[in-house]
Amino acid sequence: MAGWRNRADDPPLPSFDPAYLDEIDRAGSTAQFGYVIEPL
């Protein structure tokens, strides 16, 4: 794991973009429940 600290300066991965995570959440809700679960 040499050099792992150097990653701290890298930009965040695009997969952690909130809009992307919301899209995953919607797709998961549809697949699991058949409809989108709205946030509380």
XYZ file of C-alpha atoms in Angstrom:
40
model
C 0.000 0.000 0.000
C 2.944 2.286 -0.573
C 1.816 5.716 -1.711
C -1.762 5.425 -0.490
C -1.565 8.912 1.058
C -1.009 10.446 -2.370
C -4.592 9.557 -3.295
C -5.927 12.095 -0.791
C -5.148 14.901 -3.232
C -7.026 13.242 -6.094
C -10.484 14.573 -7.009
C -13.383 12.454 -5.735
C -14.556 9.650 -7.966
C -17.515 10.592 -10.184
C -19.461 7.650 -8.760
C -19.747 9.574 -5.478
C -21.547 12.485 -7.138
C -24.851 12.927 -5.232
C -26.939 12.957 -8.417
C -25.341 9.680 -9.498
C -26.026 8.105 -6.106
C -29.650 9.294 -6.287
C -29.997 7.615 -9.681
C -28.626 4.357 -8.262
C -31.072 4.668 -5.358
C -34.029 5.118 -7.737
C -32.959 2.167 -9.861
C -32.510 0.000 -6.757
C -35.917 0.975 -5.387
C -37.577 0.173 -8.690
C -35.830 -3.192 -8.927
C -36.559 -4.166 -5.332
C -40.013 -2.699 -4.676
C -41.421 -1.932 -8.130
C -41.634 1.783 -7.348
C -39.405 4.587 -6.136
C -39.144 5.032 -2.376
C -39.221 8.744 -1.600
C -36.838 10.067 1.043
C -38.401 10.796 4.423
